[in-house]
PDB file of N, CA and C in Angstrom:
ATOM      1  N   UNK A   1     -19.562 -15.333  36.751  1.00 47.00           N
ATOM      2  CA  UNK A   1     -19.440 -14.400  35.653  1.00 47.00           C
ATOM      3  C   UNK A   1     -18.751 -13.120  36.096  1.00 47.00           C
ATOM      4  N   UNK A   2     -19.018 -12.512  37.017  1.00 48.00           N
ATOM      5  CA  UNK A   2     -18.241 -11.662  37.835  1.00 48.00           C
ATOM      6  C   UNK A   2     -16.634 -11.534  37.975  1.00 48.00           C
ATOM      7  N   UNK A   3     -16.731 -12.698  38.629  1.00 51.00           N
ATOM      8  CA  UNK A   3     -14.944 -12.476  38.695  1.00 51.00           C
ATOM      9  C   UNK A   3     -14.173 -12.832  37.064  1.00 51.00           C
ATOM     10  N   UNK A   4     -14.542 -12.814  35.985  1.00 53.00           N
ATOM     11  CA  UNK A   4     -13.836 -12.636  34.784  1.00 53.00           C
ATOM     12  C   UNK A   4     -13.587 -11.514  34.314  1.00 53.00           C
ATOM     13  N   UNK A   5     -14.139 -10.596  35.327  1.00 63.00           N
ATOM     14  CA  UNK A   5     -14.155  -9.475  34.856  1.00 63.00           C
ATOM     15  C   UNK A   5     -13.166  -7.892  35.809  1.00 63.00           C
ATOM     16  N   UNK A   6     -12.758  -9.262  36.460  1.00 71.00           N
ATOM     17  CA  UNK A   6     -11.982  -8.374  37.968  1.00 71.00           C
ATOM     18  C   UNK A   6     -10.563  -8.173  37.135  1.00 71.00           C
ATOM     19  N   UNK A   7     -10.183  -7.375  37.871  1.00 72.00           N
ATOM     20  CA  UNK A   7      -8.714  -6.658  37.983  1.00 72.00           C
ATOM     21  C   UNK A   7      -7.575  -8.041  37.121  1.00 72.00           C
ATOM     22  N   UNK A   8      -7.844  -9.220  37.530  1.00 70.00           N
ATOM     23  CA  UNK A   8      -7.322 -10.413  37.724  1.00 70.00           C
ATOM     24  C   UNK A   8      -7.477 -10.736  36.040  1.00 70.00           C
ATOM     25  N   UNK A   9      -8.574 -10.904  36.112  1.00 69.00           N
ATOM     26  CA  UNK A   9      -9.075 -11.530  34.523  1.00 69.00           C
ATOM     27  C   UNK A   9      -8.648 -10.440  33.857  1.00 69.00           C
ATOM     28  N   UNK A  10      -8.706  -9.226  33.881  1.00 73.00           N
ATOM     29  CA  UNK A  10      -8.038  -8.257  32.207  1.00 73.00           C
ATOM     30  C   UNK A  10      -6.423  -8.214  33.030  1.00 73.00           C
ATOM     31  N   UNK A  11      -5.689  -8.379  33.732  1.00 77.00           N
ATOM     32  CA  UNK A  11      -4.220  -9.024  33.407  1.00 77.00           C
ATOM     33  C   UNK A  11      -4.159 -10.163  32.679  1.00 77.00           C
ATOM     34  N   UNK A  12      -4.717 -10.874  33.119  1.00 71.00           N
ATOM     35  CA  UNK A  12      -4.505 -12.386  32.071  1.00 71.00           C
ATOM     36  C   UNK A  12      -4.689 -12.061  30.177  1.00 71.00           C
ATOM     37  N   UNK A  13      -5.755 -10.933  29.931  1.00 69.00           N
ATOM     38  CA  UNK A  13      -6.072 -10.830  28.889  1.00 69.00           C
ATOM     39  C   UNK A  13      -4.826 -10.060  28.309  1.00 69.00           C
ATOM     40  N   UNK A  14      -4.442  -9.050  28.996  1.00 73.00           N
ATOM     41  CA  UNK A  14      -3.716  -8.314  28.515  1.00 73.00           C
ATOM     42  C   UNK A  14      -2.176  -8.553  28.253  1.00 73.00           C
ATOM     43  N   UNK A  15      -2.188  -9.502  29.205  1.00 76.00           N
ATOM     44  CA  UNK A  15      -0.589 -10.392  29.158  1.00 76.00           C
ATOM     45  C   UNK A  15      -0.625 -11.675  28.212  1.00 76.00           C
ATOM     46  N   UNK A  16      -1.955 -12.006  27.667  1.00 72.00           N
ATOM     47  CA  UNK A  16      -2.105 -13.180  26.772  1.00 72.00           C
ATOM     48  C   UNK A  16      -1.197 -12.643  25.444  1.00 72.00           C
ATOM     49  N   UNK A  17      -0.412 -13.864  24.625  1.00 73.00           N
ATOM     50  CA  UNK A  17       0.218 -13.041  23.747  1.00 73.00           C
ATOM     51  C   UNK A  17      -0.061 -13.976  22.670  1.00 73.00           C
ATOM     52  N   UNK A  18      -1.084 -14.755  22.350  1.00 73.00           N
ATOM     53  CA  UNK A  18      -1.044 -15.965  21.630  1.00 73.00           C
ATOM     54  C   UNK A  18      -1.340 -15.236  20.415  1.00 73.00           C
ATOM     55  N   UNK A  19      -1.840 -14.688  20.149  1.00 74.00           N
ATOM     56  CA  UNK A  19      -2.118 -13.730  18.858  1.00 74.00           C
ATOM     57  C   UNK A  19      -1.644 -12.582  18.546  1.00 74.00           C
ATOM     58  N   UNK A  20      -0.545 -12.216  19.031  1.00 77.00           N
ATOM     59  CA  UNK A  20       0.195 -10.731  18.905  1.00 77.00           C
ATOM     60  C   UNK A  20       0.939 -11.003  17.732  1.00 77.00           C
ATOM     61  N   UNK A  21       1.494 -12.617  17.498  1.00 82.00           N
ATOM     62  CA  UNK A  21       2.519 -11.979  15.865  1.00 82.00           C
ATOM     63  C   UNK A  21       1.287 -12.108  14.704  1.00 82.00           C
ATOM     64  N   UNK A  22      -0.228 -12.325  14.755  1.00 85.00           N
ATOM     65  CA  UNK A  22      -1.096 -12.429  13.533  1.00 85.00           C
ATOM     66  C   UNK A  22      -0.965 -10.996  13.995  1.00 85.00           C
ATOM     67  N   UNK A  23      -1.239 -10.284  14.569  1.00 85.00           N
ATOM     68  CA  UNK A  23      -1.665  -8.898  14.747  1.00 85.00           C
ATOM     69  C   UNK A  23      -0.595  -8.186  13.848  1.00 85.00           C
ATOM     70  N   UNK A  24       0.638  -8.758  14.462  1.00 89.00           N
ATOM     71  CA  UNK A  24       1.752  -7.721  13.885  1.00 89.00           C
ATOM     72  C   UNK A  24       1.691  -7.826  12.183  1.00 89.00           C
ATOM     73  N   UNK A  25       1.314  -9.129  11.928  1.00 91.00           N
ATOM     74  CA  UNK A  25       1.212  -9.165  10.589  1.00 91.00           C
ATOM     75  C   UNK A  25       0.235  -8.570   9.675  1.00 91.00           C
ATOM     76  N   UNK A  26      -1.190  -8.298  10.591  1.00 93.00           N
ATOM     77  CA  UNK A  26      -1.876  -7.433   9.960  1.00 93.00           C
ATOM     78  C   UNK A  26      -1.790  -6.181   9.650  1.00 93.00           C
ATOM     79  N   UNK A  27      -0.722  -5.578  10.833  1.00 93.00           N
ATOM     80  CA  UNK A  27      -0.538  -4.363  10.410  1.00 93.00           C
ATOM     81  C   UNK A  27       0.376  -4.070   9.717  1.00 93.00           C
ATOM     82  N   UNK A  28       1.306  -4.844   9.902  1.00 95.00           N
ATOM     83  CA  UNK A  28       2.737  -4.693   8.804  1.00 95.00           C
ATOM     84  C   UNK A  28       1.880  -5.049   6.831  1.00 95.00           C
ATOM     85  N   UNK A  29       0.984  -6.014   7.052  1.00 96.00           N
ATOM     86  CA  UNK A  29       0.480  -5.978   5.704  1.00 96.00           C
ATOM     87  C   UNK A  29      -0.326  -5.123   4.895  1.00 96.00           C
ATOM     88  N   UNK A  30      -1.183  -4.207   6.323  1.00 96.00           N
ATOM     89  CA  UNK A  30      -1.757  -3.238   5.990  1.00 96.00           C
ATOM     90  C   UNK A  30      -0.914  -1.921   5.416  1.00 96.00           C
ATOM     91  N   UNK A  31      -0.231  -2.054   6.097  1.00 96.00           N
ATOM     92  CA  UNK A  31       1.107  -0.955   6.161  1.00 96.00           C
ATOM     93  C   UNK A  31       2.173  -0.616   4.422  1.00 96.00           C
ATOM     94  N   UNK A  32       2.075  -2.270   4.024  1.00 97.00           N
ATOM     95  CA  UNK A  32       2.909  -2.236   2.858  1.00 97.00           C
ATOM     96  C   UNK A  32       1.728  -1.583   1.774  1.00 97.00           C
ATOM     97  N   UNK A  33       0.508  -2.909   2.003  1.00 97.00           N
ATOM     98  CA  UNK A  33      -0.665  -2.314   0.752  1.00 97.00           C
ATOM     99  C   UNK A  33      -0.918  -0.769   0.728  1.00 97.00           C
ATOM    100  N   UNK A  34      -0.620  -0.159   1.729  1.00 97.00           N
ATOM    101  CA  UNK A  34      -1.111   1.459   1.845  1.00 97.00           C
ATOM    102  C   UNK A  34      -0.251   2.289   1.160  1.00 97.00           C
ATOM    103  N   UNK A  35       1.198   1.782   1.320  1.00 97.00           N
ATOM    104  CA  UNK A  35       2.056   2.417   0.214  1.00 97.00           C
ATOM    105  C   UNK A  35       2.330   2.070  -1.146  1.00 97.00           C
ATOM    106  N   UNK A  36       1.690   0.959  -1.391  1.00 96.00           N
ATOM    107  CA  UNK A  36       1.447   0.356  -2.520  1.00 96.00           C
ATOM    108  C   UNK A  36       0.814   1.009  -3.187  1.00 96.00           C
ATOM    109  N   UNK A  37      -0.731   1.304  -2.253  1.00 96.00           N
ATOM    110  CA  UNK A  37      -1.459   2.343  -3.189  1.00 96.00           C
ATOM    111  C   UNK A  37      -1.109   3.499  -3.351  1.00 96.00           C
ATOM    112  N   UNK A  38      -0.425   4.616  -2.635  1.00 96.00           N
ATOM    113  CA  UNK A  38       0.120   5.815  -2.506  1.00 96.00           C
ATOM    114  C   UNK A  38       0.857   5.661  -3.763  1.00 96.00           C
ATOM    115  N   UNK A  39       2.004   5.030  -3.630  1.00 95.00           N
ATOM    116  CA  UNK A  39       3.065   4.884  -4.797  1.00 95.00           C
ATOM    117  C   UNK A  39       1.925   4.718  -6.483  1.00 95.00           C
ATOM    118  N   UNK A  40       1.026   3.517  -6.389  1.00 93.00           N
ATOM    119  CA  UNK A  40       0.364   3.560  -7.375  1.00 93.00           C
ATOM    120  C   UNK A  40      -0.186   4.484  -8.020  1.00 93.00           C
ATOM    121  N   UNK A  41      -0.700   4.896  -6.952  1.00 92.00           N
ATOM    122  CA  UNK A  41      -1.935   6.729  -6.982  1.00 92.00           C
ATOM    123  C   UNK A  41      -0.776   7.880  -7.731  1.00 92.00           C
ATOM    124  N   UNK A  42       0.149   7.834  -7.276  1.00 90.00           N
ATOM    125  CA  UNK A  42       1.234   8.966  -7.904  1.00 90.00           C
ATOM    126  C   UNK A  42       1.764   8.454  -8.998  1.00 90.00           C
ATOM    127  N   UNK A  43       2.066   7.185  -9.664  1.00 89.00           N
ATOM    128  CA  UNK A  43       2.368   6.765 -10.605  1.00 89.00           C
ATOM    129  C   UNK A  43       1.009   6.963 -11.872  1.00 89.00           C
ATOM    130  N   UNK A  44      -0.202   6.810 -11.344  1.00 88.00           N
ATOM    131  CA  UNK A  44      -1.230   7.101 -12.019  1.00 88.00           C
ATOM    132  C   UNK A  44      -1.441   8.329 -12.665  1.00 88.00           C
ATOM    133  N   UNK A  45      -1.471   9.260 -11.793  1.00 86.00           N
ATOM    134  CA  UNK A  45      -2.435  10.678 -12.486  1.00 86.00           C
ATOM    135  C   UNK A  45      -0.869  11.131 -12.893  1.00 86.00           C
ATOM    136  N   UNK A  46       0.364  10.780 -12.811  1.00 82.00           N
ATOM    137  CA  UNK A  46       1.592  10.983 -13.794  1.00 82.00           C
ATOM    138  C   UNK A  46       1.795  10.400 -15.005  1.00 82.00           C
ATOM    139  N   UNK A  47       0.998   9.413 -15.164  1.00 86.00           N
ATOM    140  CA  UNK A  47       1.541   8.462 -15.919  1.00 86.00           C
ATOM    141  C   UNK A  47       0.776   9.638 -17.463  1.00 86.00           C
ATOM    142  N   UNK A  48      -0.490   9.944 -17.630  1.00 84.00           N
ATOM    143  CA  UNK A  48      -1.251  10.880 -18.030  1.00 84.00           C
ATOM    144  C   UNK A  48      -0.245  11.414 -19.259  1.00 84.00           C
ATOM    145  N   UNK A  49       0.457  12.436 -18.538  1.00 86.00           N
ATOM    146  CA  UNK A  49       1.145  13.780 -18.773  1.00 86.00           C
ATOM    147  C   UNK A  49       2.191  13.432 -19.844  1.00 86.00           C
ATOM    148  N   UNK A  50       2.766  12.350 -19.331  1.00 86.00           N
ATOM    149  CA  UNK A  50       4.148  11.519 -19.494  1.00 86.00           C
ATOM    150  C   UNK A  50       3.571  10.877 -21.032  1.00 86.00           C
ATOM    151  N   UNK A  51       2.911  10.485 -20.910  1.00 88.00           N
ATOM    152  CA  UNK A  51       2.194   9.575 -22.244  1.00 88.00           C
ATOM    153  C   UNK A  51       1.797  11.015 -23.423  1.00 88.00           C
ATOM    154  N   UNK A  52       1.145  11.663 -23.290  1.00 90.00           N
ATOM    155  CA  UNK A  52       0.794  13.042 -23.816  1.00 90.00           C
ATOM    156  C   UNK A  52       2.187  13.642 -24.605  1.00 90.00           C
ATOM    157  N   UNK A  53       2.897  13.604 -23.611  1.00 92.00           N
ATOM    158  CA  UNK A  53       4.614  14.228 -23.981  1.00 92.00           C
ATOM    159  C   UNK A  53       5.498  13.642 -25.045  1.00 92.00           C
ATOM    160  N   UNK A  54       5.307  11.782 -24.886  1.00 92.00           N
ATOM    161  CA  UNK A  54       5.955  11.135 -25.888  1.00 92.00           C
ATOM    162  C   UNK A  54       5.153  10.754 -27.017  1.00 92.00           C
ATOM    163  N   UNK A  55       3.572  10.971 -26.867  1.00 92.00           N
ATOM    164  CA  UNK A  55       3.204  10.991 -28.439  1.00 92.00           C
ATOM    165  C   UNK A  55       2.951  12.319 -29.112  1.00 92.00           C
ATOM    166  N   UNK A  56       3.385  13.943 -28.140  1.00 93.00           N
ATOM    167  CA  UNK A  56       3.943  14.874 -28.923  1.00 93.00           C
ATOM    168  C   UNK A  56       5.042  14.735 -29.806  1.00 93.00           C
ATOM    169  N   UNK A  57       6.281  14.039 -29.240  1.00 94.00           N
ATOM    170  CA  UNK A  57       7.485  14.029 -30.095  1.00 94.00           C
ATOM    171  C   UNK A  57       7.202  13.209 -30.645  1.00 94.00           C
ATOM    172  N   UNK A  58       6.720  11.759 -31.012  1.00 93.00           N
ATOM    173  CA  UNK A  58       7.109  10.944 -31.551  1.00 93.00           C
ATOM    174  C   UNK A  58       6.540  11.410 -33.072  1.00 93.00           C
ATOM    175  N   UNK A  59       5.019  12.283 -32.491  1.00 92.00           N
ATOM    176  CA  UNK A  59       4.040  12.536 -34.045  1.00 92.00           C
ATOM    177  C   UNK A  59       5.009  13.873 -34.487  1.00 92.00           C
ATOM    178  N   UNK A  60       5.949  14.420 -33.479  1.00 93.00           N
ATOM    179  CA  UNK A  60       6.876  15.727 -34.221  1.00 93.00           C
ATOM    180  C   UNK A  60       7.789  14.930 -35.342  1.00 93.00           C
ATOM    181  N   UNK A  61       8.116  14.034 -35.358  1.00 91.00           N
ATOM    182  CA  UNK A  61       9.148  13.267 -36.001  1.00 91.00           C
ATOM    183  C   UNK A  61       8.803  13.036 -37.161  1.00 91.00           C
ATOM    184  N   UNK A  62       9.803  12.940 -38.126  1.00 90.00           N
ATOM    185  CA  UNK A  62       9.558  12.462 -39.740  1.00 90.00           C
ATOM    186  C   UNK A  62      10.310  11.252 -39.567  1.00 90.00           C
ATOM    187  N   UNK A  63       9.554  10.424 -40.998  1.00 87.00           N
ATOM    188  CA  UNK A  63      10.503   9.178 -41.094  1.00 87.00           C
ATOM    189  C   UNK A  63      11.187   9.395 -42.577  1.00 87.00           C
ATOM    190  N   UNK A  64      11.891   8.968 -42.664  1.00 86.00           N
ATOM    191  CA  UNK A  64      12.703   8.887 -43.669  1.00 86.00           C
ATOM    192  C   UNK A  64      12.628   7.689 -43.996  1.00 86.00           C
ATOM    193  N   UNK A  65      12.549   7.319 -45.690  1.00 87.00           N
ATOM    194  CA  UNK A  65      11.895   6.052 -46.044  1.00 87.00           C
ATOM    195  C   UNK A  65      13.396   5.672 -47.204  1.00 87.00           C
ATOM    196  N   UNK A  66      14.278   6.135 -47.305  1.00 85.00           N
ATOM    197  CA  UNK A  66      15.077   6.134 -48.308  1.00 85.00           C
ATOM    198  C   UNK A  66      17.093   6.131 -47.694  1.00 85.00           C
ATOM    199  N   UNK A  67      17.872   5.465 -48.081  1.00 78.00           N
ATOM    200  CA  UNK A  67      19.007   5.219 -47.474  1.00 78.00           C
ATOM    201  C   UNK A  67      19.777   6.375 -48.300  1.00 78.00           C
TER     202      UNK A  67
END
C-alpha cells in the first residue's frame, strides 16, 4: 500500500491522460451553459422595459375603421 503512494505512483497518475478529453468537455460545457445563462439573465430583466414601451405606443395609437 505504501509504494502507491511514492514519488513513482503520482507520476503515473499525473501523466495518465485517459480522461482528460471528458474533462475538457466538462468544462467547455460548463463554460457555454454559463454564458447561456448570463446572456439569458440580461435578456430577462430587459425584456420587462421593452414590453412596457411597445404596449405604451401601441395603446397611443388610434385605429381607423373607415377607407
Amino acid at each position: 500500500m505504501g509504494k502507491s503512494m511514492t514519488a513513482a505512483g503520482w507520476t503515473w497518475i499525473l501523466c495518465e491522460e485517459d480522461g482528460a478529453i471528458t474533462v475538457d468537455w466538462v468544462v467547455l460545457t460548463a463554460a457555454v451553459v454559463s454564458m447561456g445563462m448570463l446572456a439569458g439573465g440580461i435578456v430577462w430583466t430587459n425584456s420587462g422595459s421593452v414590453a412596457r414601451n411597445v404596449s405604451s405606443y401601441i395603446g397611443s395609437q388610434s385605429v381607423i375603421t373607415t377607407f
